Short mmCIF file of C-alpha atoms in Angstrom, two decimals:
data_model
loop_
_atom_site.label_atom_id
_atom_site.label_comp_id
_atom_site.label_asym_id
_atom_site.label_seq_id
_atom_site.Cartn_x
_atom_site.Cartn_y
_atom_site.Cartn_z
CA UNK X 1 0.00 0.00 0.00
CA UNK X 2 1.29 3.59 -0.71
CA UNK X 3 2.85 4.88 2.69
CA UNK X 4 0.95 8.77 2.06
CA UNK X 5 -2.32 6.59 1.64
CA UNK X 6 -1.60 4.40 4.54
CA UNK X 7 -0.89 7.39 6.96
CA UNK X 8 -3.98 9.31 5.42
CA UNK X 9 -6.18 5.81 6.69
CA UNK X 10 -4.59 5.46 10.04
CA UNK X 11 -5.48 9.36 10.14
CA UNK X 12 -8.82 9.05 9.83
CA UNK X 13 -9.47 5.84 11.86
CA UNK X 14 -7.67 7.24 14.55
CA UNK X 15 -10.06 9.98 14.37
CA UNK X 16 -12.57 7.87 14.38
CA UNK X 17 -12.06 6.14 17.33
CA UNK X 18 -11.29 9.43 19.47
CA UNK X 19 -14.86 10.52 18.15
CA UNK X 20 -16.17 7.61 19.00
CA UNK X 21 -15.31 7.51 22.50
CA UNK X 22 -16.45 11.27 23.11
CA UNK X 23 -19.59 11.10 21.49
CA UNK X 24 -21.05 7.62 23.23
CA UNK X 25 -21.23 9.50 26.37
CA UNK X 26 -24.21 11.25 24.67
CA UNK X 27 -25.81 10.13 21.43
CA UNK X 28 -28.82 12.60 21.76
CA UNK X 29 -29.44 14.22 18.17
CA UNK X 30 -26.80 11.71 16.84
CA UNK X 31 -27.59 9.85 13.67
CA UNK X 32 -26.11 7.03 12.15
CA UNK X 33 -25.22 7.45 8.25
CA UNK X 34 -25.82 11.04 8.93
CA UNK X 35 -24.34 13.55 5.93
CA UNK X 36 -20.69 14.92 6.67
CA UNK X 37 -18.71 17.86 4.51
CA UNK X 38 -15.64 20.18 5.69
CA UNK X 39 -15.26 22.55 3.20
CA UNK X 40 -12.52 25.58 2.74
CA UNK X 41 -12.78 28.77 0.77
CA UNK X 42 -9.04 28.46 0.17
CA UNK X 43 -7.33 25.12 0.31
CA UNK X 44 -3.64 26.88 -1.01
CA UNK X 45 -2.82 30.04 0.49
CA UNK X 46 0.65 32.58 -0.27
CA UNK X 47 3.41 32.90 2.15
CA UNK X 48 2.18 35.59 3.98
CA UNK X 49 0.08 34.71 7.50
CA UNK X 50 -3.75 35.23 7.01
CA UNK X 51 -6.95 33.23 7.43
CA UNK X 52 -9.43 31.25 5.66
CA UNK X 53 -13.06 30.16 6.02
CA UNK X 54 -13.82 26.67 7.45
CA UNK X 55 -17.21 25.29 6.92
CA UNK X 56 -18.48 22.43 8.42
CA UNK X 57 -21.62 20.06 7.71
CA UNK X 58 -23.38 17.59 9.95
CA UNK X 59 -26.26 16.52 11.72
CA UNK X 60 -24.85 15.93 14.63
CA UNK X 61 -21.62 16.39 17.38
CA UNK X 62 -18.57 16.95 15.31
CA UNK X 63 -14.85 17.49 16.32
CA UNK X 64 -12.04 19.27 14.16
CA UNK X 65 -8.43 18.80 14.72
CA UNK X 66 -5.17 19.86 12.63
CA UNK X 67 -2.53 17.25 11.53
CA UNK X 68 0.87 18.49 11.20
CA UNK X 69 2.62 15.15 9.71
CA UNK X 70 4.91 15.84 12.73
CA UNK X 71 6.25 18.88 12.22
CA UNK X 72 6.13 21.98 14.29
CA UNK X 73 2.27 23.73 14.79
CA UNK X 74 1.86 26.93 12.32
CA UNK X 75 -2.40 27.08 12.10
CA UNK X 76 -4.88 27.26 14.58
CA UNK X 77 -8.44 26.89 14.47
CA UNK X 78 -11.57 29.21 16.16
CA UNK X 79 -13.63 26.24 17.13
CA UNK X 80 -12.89 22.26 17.70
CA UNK X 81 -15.56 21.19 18.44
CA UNK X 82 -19.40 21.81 17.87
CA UNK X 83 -22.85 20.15 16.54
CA UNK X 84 -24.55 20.87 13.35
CA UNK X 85 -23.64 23.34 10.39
CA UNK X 86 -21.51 25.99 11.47
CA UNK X 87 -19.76 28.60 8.63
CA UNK X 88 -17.79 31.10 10.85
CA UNK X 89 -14.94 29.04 11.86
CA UNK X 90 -11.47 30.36 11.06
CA UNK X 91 -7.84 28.51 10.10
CA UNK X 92 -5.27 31.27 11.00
CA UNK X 93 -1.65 30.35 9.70
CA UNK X 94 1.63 32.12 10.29
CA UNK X 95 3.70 33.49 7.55
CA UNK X 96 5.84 30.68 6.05
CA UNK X 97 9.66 32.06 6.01
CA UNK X 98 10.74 28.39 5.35
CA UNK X 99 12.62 27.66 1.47
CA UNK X 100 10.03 24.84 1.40
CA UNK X 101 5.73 25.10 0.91
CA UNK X 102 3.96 23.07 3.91
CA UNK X 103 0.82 21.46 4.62
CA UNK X 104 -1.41 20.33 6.75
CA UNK X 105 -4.67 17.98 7.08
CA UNK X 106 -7.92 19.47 8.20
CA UNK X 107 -9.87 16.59 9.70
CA UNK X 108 -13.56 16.38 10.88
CA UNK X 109 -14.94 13.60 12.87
CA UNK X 110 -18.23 12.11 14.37
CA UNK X 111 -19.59 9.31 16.06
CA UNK X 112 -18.89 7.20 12.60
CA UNK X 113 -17.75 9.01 9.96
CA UNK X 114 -14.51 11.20 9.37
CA UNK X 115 -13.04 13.25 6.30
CA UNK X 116 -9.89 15.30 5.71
CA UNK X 117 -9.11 18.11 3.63
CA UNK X 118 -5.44 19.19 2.82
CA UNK X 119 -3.99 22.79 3.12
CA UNK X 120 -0.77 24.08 1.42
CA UNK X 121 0.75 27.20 2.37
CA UNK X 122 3.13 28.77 -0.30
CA UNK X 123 7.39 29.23 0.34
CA UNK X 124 9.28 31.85 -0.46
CA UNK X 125 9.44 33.07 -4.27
CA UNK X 126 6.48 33.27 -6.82
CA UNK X 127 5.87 29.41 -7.27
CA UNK X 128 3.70 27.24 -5.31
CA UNK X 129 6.88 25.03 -4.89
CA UNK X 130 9.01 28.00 -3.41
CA UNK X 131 11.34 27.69 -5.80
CA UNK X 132 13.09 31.46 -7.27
CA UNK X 133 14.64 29.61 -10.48
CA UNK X 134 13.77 31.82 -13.60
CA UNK X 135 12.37 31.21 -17.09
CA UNK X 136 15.56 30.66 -19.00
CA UNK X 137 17.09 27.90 -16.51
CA UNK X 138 14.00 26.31 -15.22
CA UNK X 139 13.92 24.18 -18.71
CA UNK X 140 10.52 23.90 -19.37
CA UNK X 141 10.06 23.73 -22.88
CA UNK X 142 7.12 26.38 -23.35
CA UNK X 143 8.46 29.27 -21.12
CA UNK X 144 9.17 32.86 -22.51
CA UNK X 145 11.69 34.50 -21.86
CA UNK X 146 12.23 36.86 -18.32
CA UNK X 147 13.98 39.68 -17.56
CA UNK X 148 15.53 40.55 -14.07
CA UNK X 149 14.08 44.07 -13.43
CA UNK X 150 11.30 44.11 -15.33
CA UNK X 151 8.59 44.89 -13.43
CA UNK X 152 6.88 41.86 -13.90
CA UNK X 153 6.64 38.75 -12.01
CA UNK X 154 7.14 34.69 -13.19
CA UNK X 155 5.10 32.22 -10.85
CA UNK X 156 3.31 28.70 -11.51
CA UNK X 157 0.83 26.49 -10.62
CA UNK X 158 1.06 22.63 -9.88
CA UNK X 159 -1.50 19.85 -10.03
CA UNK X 160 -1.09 16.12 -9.38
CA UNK X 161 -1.90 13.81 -11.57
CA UNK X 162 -1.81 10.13 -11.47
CA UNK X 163 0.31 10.63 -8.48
CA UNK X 164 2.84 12.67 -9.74
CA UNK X 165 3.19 16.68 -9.00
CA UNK X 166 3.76 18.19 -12.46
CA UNK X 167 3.41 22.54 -13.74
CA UNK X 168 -0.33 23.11 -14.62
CA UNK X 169 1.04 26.72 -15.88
CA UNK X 170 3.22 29.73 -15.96
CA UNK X 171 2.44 32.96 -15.98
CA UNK X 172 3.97 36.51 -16.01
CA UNK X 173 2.09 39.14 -13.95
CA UNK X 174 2.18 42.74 -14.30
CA UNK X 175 1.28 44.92 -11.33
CA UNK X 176 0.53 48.04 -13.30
CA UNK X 177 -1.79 46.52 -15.71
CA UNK X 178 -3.27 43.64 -12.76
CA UNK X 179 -3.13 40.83 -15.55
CA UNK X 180 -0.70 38.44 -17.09
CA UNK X 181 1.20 39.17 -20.52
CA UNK X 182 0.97 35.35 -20.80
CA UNK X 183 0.65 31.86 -19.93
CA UNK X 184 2.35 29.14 -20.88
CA UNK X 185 1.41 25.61 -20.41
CA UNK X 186 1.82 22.00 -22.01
CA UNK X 187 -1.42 20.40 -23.34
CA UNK X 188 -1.95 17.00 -24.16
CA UNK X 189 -4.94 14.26 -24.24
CA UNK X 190 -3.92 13.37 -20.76
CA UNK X 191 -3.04 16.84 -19.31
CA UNK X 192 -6.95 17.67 -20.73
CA UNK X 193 -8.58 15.14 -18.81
CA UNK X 194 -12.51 15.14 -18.93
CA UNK X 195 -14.73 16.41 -16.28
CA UNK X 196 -16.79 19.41 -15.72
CA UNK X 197 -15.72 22.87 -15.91
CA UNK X 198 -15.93 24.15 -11.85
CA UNK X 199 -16.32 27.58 -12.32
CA UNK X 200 -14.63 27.98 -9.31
CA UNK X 201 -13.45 32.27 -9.35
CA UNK X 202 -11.08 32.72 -6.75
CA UNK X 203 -7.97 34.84 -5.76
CA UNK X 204 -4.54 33.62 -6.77
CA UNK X 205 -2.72 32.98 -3.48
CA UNK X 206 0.24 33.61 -5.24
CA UNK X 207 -0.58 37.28 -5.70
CA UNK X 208 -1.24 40.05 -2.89
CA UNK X 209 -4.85 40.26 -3.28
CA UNK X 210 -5.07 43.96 -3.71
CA UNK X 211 -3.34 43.39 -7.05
CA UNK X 212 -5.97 41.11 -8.66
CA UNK X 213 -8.71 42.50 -10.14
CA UNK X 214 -11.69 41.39 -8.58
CA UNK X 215 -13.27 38.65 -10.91
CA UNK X 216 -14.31 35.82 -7.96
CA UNK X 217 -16.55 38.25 -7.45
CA UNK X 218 -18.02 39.36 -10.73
CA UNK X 219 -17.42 39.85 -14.50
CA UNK X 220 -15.88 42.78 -16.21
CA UNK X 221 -19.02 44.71 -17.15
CA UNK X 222 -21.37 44.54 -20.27
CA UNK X 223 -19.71 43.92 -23.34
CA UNK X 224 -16.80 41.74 -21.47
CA UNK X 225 -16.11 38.47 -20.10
CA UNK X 226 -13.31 37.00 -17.63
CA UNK X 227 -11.64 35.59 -20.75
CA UNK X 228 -9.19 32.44 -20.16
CA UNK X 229 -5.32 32.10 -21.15
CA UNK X 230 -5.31 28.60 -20.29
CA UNK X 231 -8.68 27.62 -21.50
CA UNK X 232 -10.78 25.95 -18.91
CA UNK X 233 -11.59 22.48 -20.77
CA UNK X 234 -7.73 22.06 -21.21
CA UNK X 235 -7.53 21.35 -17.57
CA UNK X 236 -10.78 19.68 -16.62
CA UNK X 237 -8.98 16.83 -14.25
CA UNK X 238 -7.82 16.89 -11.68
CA UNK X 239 -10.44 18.98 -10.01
CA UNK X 240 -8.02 21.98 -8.52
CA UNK X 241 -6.17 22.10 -12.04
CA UNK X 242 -9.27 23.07 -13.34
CA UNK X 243 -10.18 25.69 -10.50
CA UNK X 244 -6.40 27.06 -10.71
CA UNK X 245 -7.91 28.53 -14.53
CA UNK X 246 -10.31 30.57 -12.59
CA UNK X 247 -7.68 32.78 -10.68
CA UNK X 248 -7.25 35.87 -11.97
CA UNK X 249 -3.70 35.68 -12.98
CA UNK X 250 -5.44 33.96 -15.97
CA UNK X 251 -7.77 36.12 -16.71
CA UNK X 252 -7.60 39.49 -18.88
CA UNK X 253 -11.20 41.52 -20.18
CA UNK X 254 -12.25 39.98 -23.10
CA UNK X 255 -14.89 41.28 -25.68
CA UNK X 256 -17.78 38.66 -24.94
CA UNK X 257 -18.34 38.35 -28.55
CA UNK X 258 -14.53 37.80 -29.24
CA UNK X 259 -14.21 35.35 -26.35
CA UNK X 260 -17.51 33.06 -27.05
CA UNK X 261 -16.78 32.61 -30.60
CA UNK X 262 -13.57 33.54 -32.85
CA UNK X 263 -11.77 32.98 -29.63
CA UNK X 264 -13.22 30.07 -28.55
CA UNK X 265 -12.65 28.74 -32.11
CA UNK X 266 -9.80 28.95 -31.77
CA UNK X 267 -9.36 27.68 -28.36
CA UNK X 268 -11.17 24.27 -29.70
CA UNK X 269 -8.53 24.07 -33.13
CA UNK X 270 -5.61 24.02 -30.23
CA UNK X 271 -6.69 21.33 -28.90
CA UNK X 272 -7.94 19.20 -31.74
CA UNK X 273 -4.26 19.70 -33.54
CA UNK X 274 -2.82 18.10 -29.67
CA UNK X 275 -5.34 15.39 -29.79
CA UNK X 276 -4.37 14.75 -33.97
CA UNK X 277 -0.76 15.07 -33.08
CA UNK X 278 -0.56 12.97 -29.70
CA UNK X 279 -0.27 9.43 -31.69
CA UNK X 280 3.38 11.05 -32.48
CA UNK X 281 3.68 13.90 -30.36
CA UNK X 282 4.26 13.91 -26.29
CA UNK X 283 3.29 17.54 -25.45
CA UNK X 284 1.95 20.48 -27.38
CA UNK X 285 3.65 23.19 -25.76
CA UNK X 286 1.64 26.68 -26.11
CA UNK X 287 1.48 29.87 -24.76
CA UNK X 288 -1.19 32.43 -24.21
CA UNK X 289 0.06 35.82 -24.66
CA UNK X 290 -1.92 39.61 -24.65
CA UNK X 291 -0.80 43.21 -26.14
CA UNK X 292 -1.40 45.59 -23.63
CA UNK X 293 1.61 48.04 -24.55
CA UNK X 294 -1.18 50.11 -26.35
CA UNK X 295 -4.29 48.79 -24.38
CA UNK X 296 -7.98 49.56 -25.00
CA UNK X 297 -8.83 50.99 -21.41
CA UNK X 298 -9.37 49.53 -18.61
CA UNK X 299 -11.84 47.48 -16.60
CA UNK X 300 -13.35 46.67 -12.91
CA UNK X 301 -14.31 43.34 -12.62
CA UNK X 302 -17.07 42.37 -9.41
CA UNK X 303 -16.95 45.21 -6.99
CA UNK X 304 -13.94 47.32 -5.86
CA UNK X 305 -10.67 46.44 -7.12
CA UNK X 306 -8.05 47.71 -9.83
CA UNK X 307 -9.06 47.97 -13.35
CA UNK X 308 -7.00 45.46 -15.59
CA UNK X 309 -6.08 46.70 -19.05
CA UNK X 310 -7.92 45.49 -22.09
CA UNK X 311 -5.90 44.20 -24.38
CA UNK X 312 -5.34 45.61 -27.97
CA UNK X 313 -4.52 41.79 -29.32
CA UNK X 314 -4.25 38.68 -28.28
CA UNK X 315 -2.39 35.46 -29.36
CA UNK X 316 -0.97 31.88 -29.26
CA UNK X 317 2.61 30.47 -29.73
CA UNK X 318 2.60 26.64 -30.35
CA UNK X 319 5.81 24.08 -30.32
CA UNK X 320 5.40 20.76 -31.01
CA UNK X 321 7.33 17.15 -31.33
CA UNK X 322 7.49 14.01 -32.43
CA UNK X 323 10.45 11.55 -32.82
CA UNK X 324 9.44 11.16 -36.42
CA UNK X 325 9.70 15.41 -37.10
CA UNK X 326 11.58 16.76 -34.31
CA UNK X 327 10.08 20.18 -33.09
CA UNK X 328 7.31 22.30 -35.34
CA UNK X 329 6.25 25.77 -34.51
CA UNK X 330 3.31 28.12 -35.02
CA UNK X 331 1.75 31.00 -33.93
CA UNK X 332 -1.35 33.01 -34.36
CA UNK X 333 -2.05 36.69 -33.86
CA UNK X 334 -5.55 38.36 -33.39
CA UNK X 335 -6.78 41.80 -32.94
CA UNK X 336 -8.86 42.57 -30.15
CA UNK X 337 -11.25 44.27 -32.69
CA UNK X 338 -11.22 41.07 -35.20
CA UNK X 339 -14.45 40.58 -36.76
CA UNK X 340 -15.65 37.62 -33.91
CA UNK X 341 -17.81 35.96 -36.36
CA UNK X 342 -15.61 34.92 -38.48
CA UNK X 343 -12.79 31.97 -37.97
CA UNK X 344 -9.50 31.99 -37.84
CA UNK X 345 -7.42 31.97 -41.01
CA UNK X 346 -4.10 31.05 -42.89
CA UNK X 347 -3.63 34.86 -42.85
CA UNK X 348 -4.27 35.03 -39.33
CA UNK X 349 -1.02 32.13 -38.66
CA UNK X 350 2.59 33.00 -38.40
CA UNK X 351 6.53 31.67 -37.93
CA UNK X 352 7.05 31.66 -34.18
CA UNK X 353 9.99 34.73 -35.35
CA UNK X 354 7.69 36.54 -36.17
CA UNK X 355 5.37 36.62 -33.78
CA UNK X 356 8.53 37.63 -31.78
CA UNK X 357 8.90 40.35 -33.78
CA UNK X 358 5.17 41.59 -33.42
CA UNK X 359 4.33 40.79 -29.63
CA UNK X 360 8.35 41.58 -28.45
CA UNK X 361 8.76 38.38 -26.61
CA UNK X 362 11.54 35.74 -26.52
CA UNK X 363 9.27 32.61 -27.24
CA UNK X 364 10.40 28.99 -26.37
CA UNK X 365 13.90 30.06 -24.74
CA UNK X 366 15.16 26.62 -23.65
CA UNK X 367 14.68 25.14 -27.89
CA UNK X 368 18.76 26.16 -28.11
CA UNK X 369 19.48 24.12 -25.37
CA UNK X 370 17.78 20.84 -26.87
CA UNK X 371 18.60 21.11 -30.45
CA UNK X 372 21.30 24.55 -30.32
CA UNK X 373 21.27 27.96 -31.06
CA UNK X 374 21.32 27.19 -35.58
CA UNK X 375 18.24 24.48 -35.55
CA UNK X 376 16.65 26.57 -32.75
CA UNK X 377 16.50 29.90 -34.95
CA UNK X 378 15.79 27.64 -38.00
CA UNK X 379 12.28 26.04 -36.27
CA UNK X 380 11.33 29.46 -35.26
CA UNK X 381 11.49 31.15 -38.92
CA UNK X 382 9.68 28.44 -41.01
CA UNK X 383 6.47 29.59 -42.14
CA UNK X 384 3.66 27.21 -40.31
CA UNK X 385 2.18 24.66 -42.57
CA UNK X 386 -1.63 23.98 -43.04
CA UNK X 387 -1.08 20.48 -43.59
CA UNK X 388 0.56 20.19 -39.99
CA UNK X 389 -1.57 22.95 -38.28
CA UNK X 390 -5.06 22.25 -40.45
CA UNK X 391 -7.74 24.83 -39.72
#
């Protein structure tokens, strides 16, 4: 048996018992089979101390206790014990100063039933995984290039899937204009998954609130939505993959009819060309990428908050490879004022250069280091074929 499963069981049954023996000294109101949830408003949280919202359902007696895996205490909870449903209970957490993210388990018990929820609390540096490496040495394929001292900010998101913790996405923030210049993620039949979309808005714990604009608590006005980088239905398992595409580092004000249909088009084509290619292709690595360098205003989203930039253009950077071809690029630009009824075209597709050229970014900076600095620029230039990249 898998020694993280094994612990998580002896957890809960040890949980269990201790409920057990509080609760048979008085059964009144208790009910066997009864229903049991312990939900949190935020189940990852930044480096800095704070609080979240525990909410607890039951029909009867119910304990809560915090499981450090052994390590020193750093939360506290309001209430530990109570009967019923009860929604103001806080988890207060001290400021992590470690090099390392932690976590903890969250456990609820009764009479004869127990469940567990896990908390992470960020390290130190942008990433959920505390690490400070940049762009250009990390060495994932679909990363941009940064720059020390530009104003702007690299972090990531990670999901686990079949076991293993892997990068949902990148993304670049901007502080002046409170969205990301882009995102950059690999996509693949597996990194899709199926489910449902969550529609899950919440705040990036990676980002001082006060710098996101508002969307978990409303759109960006008539006329705009809360338009995706990393499209929703290319995360759709595991569950918090797919809720980590409603934080507003991945958001920027989209024309609703742009978003919902030429957009969207084009969303769908991205994926159908990594579902055609994955017989002989691994990973289709893309990134999401806005112009904002001569926006098209500004907008609130929900209630109170910045205003993030609109976008003049948006548009998508694509690397594939297979062991047959070796790498293939393409990229696609779009105005922000492109006719949304129509679909995307041949004229609308580019070399990889130059969308370099046009959107001033450093696309797919670790290519040199797999096949050098000659085949890199090579892969870049060539013109994107409609027979590999069919519309």
């Amino acid at each position: 048996m898998n020694i993280n499963l094994t612990k998580s069981v002896g957890r809960v049954f040890a949980f269990l018992a201790f409920a057990a023996l509080i609760i048979s000294c008085d059964l009144v109101g208790g009910k066997k089979g009864s229903e049991l949830s312990l939900t949190l408003n935020q189940e990852s949280v930044g480096k800095e101390a704070g609080e979240v919202s525990v909410v607890v359902r039951a029909d009867g007696p119910w304990t809560l206790d915090l499981d450090f895996e052994g390590n020193e205490s750093w939360a506290r909870l309001t209430h530990n014990s109570g009967s019923g449903y009860k929604s103001n209970i806080k988890l207060s957490y001290d400021a992590n100063t470690s090099s390392e993210a932690r976590r903890l388990y969250v456990i609820i018990s009764t009479s004869n039933d127990a469940k567990e929820v896990i908390f992470t609390q960020t390290a130190q540096g942008a990433g959920p995984d505390g690490g400070t490496a940049d762009a250009t040495s990390c060495g994932w394929m679909e990363l941009p290039e940064t720059k020390t001292g530009d104003g702007l900010l690299w972090g990531w998101h990670s999901m686990t899937l079949n076991g293993k913790t892997m990068r949902n996405y990148s993304f670049y923030w901007s502080r002046s204009d409170h969205l990301s210049i882009w995102v950059a993620y690999p996509l693949n039949r597996d990194l899709a998954g199926s489910g449902d979309r969550t529609d899950d808005w919440r705040v990036d714990p990676l980002i001082p609130q006060f710098e996101q604009a508002n969307t978990w608590n409303g759109g960006f006005g008539s006329g705009y939505d809360r338009g995706h980088q990393l499209p929703s239905a290319d995360r759709l398992t595991p569950r918090f993959a797919n809720v980590q595409t409603f934080y507003p580092t991945n958001m920027t004000p989209q024309k609703s009819q742009f978003n919902q249909k030429i957009w969207a088009g084009l969303e769908g084509t991205v994926r159908s060309w990594a579902n055609k290619l994955n017989s002989t292709t691994d990973t289709l690595y893309v990134v999401t990428g806005c112009d904002v360098r001569e926006n098209l205003g500004s907008r609130q989203a929900g209630r109170g908050g910045p205003r993030a930039s609109i976008p003049s253009a948006y548009w998508k950077a694509l690397l594939s490879y297979s062991r047959s071809g070796g790498y293939v690029g393409c990229a696609v630009w779009l105005d922000h004022n492109t006719d949304p009824t129509r679909k995307v075209s041949r004229e609308d597709m580019m070399s990889i250069s130059a969308l370099e050229q046009k959107a001033g970014n450093q696309l797919f900076v670790n290519l040199s280091k797999i096949v050098g600095e000659e085949k890199a620029a090579e892969i870049k230039a060539k013109e994107p074929s409609v027979n590999y990249w069919p519309l």
